Amino acid sequence: MEQLEYLGFAAGFFSMIAFIPQVYKTYKIKSADGISAQTFIIYSISAVLWTTYGFLFNKPAIYITNIVILAISSVQIVLKIKYDRARLAQKQGGCK
Amino acid sequence: MEQLEYLGFAAGFFSMIAFIPQVYKTYKIKSADGISAQTFIIYSISAVLWTTYGFLFNKPAIYITNIVILAISSVQIVLKIKYDRARLAQKQGGCK
């Protein structure tokens, strides 16, 4: 592995952990109202493409990072669907 | 430029546009309550590191993408500060 690849791992580390506070916040406030679903869908697509790119160029920093990003982004999408549905059900039930 | 680099540009394109719907949503609802500031700060750090990585490995798909990501992420941070401050001022003013 090239030495400079460590820089990629540092960059990848920050990319990987970046969305953990967001997922945690959404989970904590039990609301994803202000979250854009499109953003996380597009972000997941980009993670799939970067993973392929990383494999083809044999850059582990890129593919490892993006596999983790894909996982975290998927959790955010699941939380978005879950909380938006819960809110809709609450509205339809007429409860406050 | 290697042909495979086009895959990187496709991946980069999705990474670049991913956070536009989020910034737009935050701007539209004039609230960044559900947004994690930490996420966008860490995301910006990662963009700086990936830009450096892209330059060192001479991968334009990586550095161009991350310069744009840094710009969009910075806008999201500015909106977060702006709307959170406005909400705080409103609360302190006792208005609803």
CSV table of N, CA and C in Angstrom, one decimal, chain B:
chain,number,residue,atom,x,y,z
B,1,MET,N,-6.2,11.3,-19.4
B,1,MET,CA,-7.0,10.8,-18.3
B,1,MET,C,-7.4,9.4,-18.6
B,2,GLU,N,-7.3,8.5,-17.5
B,2,GLU,CA,-7.7,7.1,-17.7
B,2,GLU,C,-9.2,7.1,-17.9
B,3,GLN,N,-9.6,6.1,-18.7
B,3,GLN,CA,-11.0,6.0,-19.1
B,3,GLN,C,-11.9,5.7,-17.8
B,4,LEU,N,-11.3,4.9,-16.9
B,4,LEU,CA,-12.1,4.6,-15.7
B,4,LEU,C,-12.4,5.9,-14.8
B,5,GLU,N,-11.6,6.9,-15.1
B,5,GLU,CA,-11.8,8.1,-14.4
B,5,GLU,C,-13.2,8.7,-14.6
B,6,TYR,N,-13.8,8.3,-15.7
B,6,TYR,CA,-15.2,8.7,-16.0
B,6,TYR,C,-16.1,8.2,-14.9
B,7,LEU,N,-15.9,7.0,-14.5
B,7,LEU,CA,-16.7,6.4,-13.4
B,7,LEU,C,-16.6,7.3,-12.1
B,8,GLY,N,-15.4,7.8,-11.9
B,8,GLY,CA,-15.1,8.7,-10.8
B,8,GLY,C,-15.9,10.0,-10.9
B,9,PHE,N,-16.0,10.4,-12.2
B,9,PHE,CA,-16.7,11.7,-12.4
B,9,PHE,C,-18.2,11.4,-12.2
B,10,ALA,N,-18.7,10.2,-12.6
B,10,ALA,CA,-20.1,9.9,-12.3
B,10,ALA,C,-20.4,9.9,-10.8
B,11,ALA,N,-19.5,9.2,-10.1
B,11,ALA,CA,-19.6,9.1,-8.7
B,11,ALA,C,-19.5,10.5,-8.0
B,12,GLY,N,-18.6,11.2,-8.5
B,12,GLY,CA,-18.4,12.6,-8.0
B,12,GLY,C,-19.6,13.5,-8.3
B,13,PHE,N,-20.2,13.3,-9.4
B,13,PHE,CA,-21.4,14.1,-9.8
B,13,PHE,C,-22.5,13.8,-8.8
B,14,PHE,N,-22.7,12.6,-8.4
B,14,PHE,CA,-23.8,12.2,-7.4
B,14,PHE,C,-23.4,12.8,-6.0
B,15,SER,N,-22.1,12.7,-5.7
B,15,SER,CA,-21.6,13.2,-4.4
B,15,SER,C,-21.9,14.7,-4.3
B,16,MET,N,-21.6,15.4,-5.4
B,16,MET,CA,-21.7,16.8,-5.5
B,16,MET,C,-23.1,17.3,-5.3
B,17,ILE,N,-24.0,16.6,-6.1
B,17,ILE,CA,-25.4,17.1,-6.1
B,17,ILE,C,-26.2,16.6,-4.9
B,18,ALA,N,-25.7,15.6,-4.2
B,18,ALA,CA,-26.4,15.0,-3.1
B,18,ALA,C,-26.9,16.0,-2.0
B,19,PHE,N,-26.1,16.9,-1.6
B,19,PHE,CA,-26.6,17.8,-0.5
B,19,PHE,C,-27.3,19.1,-1.0
B,20,ILE,N,-27.5,19.2,-2.3
B,20,ILE,CA,-28.3,20.3,-2.8
B,20,ILE,C,-29.7,20.2,-2.3
B,21,PRO,N,-30.4,19.1,-2.4
B,21,PRO,CA,-31.8,19.0,-1.9
B,21,PRO,C,-31.8,19.3,-0.4
B,22,GLN,N,-30.8,18.9,0.4
B,22,GLN,CA,-30.8,19.2,1.8
B,22,GLN,C,-30.7,20.7,2.1
B,23,VAL,N,-29.8,21.3,1.4
B,23,VAL,CA,-29.6,22.8,1.6
B,23,VAL,C,-30.9,23.5,1.2
B,24,TYR,N,-31.5,23.0,0.1
B,24,TYR,CA,-32.7,23.7,-0.4
B,24,TYR,C,-33.8,23.5,0.6
B,25,LYS,N,-33.9,22.3,1.1
B,25,LYS,CA,-35.0,22.0,2.1
B,25,LYS,C,-34.8,22.9,3.4
B,26,THR,N,-33.6,22.9,3.9
B,26,THR,CA,-33.3,23.8,5.0
B,26,THR,C,-33.7,25.2,4.8
B,27,TYR,N,-33.3,25.7,3.6
B,27,TYR,CA,-33.6,27.1,3.2
B,27,TYR,C,-35.1,27.3,3.1
B,28,LYS,N,-35.8,26.3,2.5
B,28,LYS,CA,-37.3,26.4,2.3
B,28,LYS,C,-38.1,26.5,3.6
B,29,ILE,N,-37.7,25.6,4.5
B,29,ILE,CA,-38.5,25.5,5.7
B,29,ILE,C,-37.9,26.5,6.8
B,30,LYS,N,-36.8,27.2,6.4
B,30,LYS,CA,-36.2,28.2,7.3
B,30,LYS,C,-35.9,27.6,8.7
B,31,SER,N,-35.5,26.4,8.7
B,31,SER,CA,-35.2,25.7,10.0
B,31,SER,C,-34.1,24.6,9.8
B,32,ALA,N,-33.2,24.6,10.7
B,32,ALA,CA,-32.2,23.5,10.6
B,32,ALA,C,-32.1,22.7,11.9
B,33,ASP,N,-33.3,22.7,12.6
B,33,ASP,CA,-33.5,22.0,13.9
B,33,ASP,C,-33.0,20.6,13.9
B,34,GLY,N,-33.4,19.9,12.8
B,34,GLY,CA,-33.1,18.4,12.8
B,34,GLY,C,-31.8,18.1,12.2
B,35,ILE,N,-31.0,19.2,11.8
B,35,ILE,CA,-29.7,19.0,11.2
B,35,ILE,C,-28.6,19.0,12.2
B,36,SER,N,-27.7,18.0,12.1
B,36,SER,CA,-26.6,18.0,13.0
B,36,SER,C,-25.4,18.8,12.5
B,37,ALA,N,-25.0,19.9,13.3
B,37,ALA,CA,-23.9,20.7,12.9
B,37,ALA,C,-22.6,19.9,12.8
B,38,GLN,N,-22.4,19.0,13.8
B,38,GLN,CA,-21.2,18.2,13.8
B,38,GLN,C,-21.0,17.4,12.5
B,39,THR,N,-22.1,16.9,12.0
B,39,THR,CA,-22.1,16.1,10.7
B,39,THR,C,-21.5,17.0,9.6
B,40,PHE,N,-21.9,18.2,9.4
B,40,PHE,CA,-21.5,19.0,8.3
B,40,PHE,C,-20.1,19.6,8.6
B,41,ILE,N,-19.7,19.7,9.8
B,41,ILE,CA,-18.3,20.2,10.1
B,41,ILE,C,-17.3,19.0,9.8
B,42,ILE,N,-17.7,17.8,10.3
B,42,ILE,CA,-16.8,16.6,10.0
B,42,ILE,C,-16.8,16.4,8.5
B,43,TYR,N,-17.9,16.5,7.8
B,43,TYR,CA,-18.0,16.3,6.4
B,43,TYR,C,-17.1,17.3,5.6
B,44,SER,N,-17.0,18.6,6.1
B,44,SER,CA,-16.2,19.6,5.5
B,44,SER,C,-14.7,19.2,5.7
B,45,ILE,N,-14.4,18.7,6.9
B,45,ILE,CA,-13.0,18.3,7.1
B,45,ILE,C,-12.6,17.2,6.2
B,46,SER,N,-13.5,16.2,6.0
B,46,SER,CA,-13.2,15.1,5.1
B,46,SER,C,-13.1,15.6,3.7
B,47,ALA,N,-13.8,16.6,3.3
B,47,ALA,CA,-13.7,17.2,1.9
B,47,ALA,C,-12.4,17.8,1.7
B,48,VAL,N,-11.8,18.5,2.7
B,48,VAL,CA,-10.5,19.1,2.6
B,48,VAL,C,-9.5,18.0,2.4
B,49,LEU,N,-9.6,16.9,3.2
B,49,LEU,CA,-8.6,15.8,3.1
B,49,LEU,C,-8.7,15.1,1.8
B,50,TRP,N,-9.9,14.9,1.3
B,50,TRP,CA,-10.1,14.2,0.0
B,50,TRP,C,-9.6,15.0,-1.1
B,51,THR,N,-9.7,16.4,-1.0
B,51,THR,CA,-9.2,17.3,-2.0
B,51,THR,C,-7.7,17.1,-2.1
B,52,THR,N,-7.0,17.1,-1.0
B,52,THR,CA,-5.6,16.9,-0.9
B,52,THR,C,-5.2,15.6,-1.5
B,53,TYR,N,-5.9,14.5,-1.1
B,53,TYR,CA,-5.7,13.2,-1.6
B,53,TYR,C,-5.8,13.1,-3.1
B,54,GLY,N,-6.9,13.8,-3.6
B,54,GLY,CA,-7.1,13.8,-5.1
B,54,GLY,C,-6.0,14.5,-5.8
B,55,PHE,N,-5.5,15.6,-5.3
B,55,PHE,CA,-4.4,16.3,-5.9
B,55,PHE,C,-3.1,15.5,-5.9
B,56,LEU,N,-2.8,14.8,-4.8
B,56,LEU,CA,-1.6,14.1,-4.7
B,56,LEU,C,-1.6,12.8,-5.6
B,57,PHE,N,-2.8,12.2,-5.8
B,57,PHE,CA,-2.9,11.1,-6.7
B,57,PHE,C,-3.3,11.5,-8.1
B,58,ASN,N,-3.4,12.8,-8.3
B,58,ASN,CA,-3.8,13.3,-9.6
B,58,ASN,C,-5.1,12.7,-10.1
B,59,LYS,N,-6.1,12.7,-9.2
B,59,LYS,CA,-7.4,12.2,-9.6
B,59,LYS,C,-8.4,13.4,-9.5
B,60,PRO,N,-8.6,14.0,-10.7
B,60,PRO,CA,-9.5,15.2,-10.8
B,60,PRO,C,-10.9,14.9,-10.3
B,61,ALA,N,-11.4,13.7,-10.5
B,61,ALA,CA,-12.7,13.3,-10.1
B,61,ALA,C,-12.9,13.5,-8.6
B,62,ILE,N,-11.8,13.2,-7.9
B,62,ILE,CA,-11.8,13.3,-6.4
B,62,ILE,C,-11.7,14.7,-5.9
B,63,TYR,N,-10.7,15.5,-6.5
B,63,TYR,CA,-10.5,16.8,-5.9
B,63,TYR,C,-11.6,17.8,-6.4
B,64,ILE,N,-12.0,17.7,-7.7
B,64,ILE,CA,-13.1,18.6,-8.1
B,64,ILE,C,-14.4,18.4,-7.3
B,65,THR,N,-14.7,17.1,-7.2
B,65,THR,CA,-15.9,16.8,-6.4
B,65,THR,C,-15.8,17.3,-5.0
B,66,ASN,N,-14.7,17.2,-4.4
B,66,ASN,CA,-14.6,17.6,-3.0
B,66,ASN,C,-14.5,19.1,-2.7
B,67,ILE,N,-14.1,19.8,-3.7
B,67,ILE,CA,-14.1,21.3,-3.6
B,67,ILE,C,-15.5,21.7,-3.6
B,68,VAL,N,-16.3,21.1,-4.5
B,68,VAL,CA,-17.8,21.5,-4.6
B,68,VAL,C,-18.5,21.1,-3.3
B,69,ILE,N,-18.2,19.9,-2.8
B,69,ILE,CA,-18.8,19.4,-1.6
B,69,ILE,C,-18.5,20.3,-0.4
B,70,LEU,N,-17.2,20.8,-0.4
B,70,LEU,CA,-16.8,21.7,0.7
B,70,LEU,C,-17.7,23.0,0.6
B,71,ALA,N,-17.9,23.5,-0.6
B,71,ALA,CA,-18.7,24.7,-0.8
B,71,ALA,C,-20.2,24.5,-0.3
B,72,ILE,N,-20.8,23.4,-0.7
B,72,ILE,CA,-22.2,23.1,-0.4
B,72,ILE,C,-22.3,22.8,1.1
B,73,SER,N,-21.4,22.1,1.7
B,73,SER,CA,-21.4,21.8,3.1
B,73,SER,C,-21.2,23.1,3.9
B,74,SER,N,-20.4,24.0,3.4
B,74,SER,CA,-20.2,25.3,4.1
B,74,SER,C,-21.5,26.1,4.1
B,75,VAL,N,-22.3,26.0,3.0
B,75,VAL,CA,-23.6,26.7,2.9
B,75,VAL,C,-24.5,26.1,4.0
B,76,GLN,N,-24.5,24.8,4.1
B,76,GLN,CA,-25.4,24.1,5.1
B,76,GLN,C,-25.0,24.6,6.5
B,77,ILE,N,-23.7,24.7,6.8
B,77,ILE,CA,-23.3,25.2,8.1
B,77,ILE,C,-23.8,26.6,8.4
B,78,VAL,N,-23.6,27.5,7.4
B,78,VAL,CA,-24.0,28.9,7.5
B,78,VAL,C,-25.5,28.9,7.8
B,79,LEU,N,-26.3,28.1,7.0
B,79,LEU,CA,-27.8,28.1,7.2
B,79,LEU,C,-28.1,27.6,8.6
B,80,LYS,N,-27.4,26.6,9.1
B,80,LYS,CA,-27.7,26.1,10.4
B,80,LYS,C,-27.4,27.1,11.5
B,81,ILE,N,-26.3,27.8,11.4
B,81,ILE,CA,-26.0,28.9,12.4
B,81,ILE,C,-27.1,30.0,12.3
B,82,LYS,N,-27.4,30.4,11.1
B,82,LYS,CA,-28.4,31.5,10.8
B,82,LYS,C,-29.7,31.1,11.4
B,83,TYR,N,-30.3,30.0,11.1
B,83,TYR,CA,-31.6,29.7,11.6
B,83,TYR,C,-31.7,29.3,13.1
B,84,ASP,N,-30.6,28.7,13.6
B,84,ASP,CA,-30.5,28.4,15.0
B,84,ASP,C,-30.5,29.7,15.8
B,85,ARG,N,-29.7,30.7,15.3
B,85,ARG,CA,-29.6,32.0,16.0
B,85,ARG,C,-30.9,32.7,16.0
B,86,ALA,N,-31.6,32.7,14.8
B,86,ALA,CA,-32.9,33.3,14.7
B,86,ALA,C,-33.9,32.8,15.6
B,87,ARG,N,-33.9,31.4,15.8
B,87,ARG,CA,-34.8,30.8,16.7
B,87,ARG,C,-34.5,31.2,18.1
B,88,LEU,N,-33.2,31.2,18.5
B,88,LEU,CA,-32.8,31.6,19.8
B,88,LEU,C,-33.3,33.1,20.1
B,89,ALA,N,-33.1,33.9,19.1
B,89,ALA,CA,-33.4,35.3,19.3
B,89,ALA,C,-34.9,35.5,19.5
B,90,GLN,N,-35.7,34.7,18.8
B,90,GLN,CA,-37.1,34.7,18.8
B,90,GLN,C,-37.6,34.2,20.2
B,91,LYS,N,-36.9,33.1,20.7
B,91,LYS,CA,-37.2,32.6,22.0
B,91,LYS,C,-37.0,33.6,23.1
B,92,GLN,N,-35.8,34.2,23.0
B,92,GLN,CA,-35.4,35.2,24.0
B,92,GLN,C,-36.3,36.5,24.0
B,93,GLY,N,-36.8,36.8,22.8
B,93,GLY,CA,-37.7,37.9,22.7
B,93,GLY,C,-39.1,37.6,23.2
B,94,GLY,N,-39.3,36.3,23.5
B,94,GLY,CA,-40.6,35.9,24.0
B,94,GLY,C,-41.7,35.9,23.0
B,95,CYS,N,-41.3,36.0,21.7
B,95,CYS,CA,-42.4,36.0,20.7
B,95,CYS,C,-42.6,34.5,20.3
B,96,LYS,N,-43.7,34.3,19.6
B,96,LYS,CA,-44.0,33.0,19.2
B,96,LYS,C,-43.9,32.9,17.7
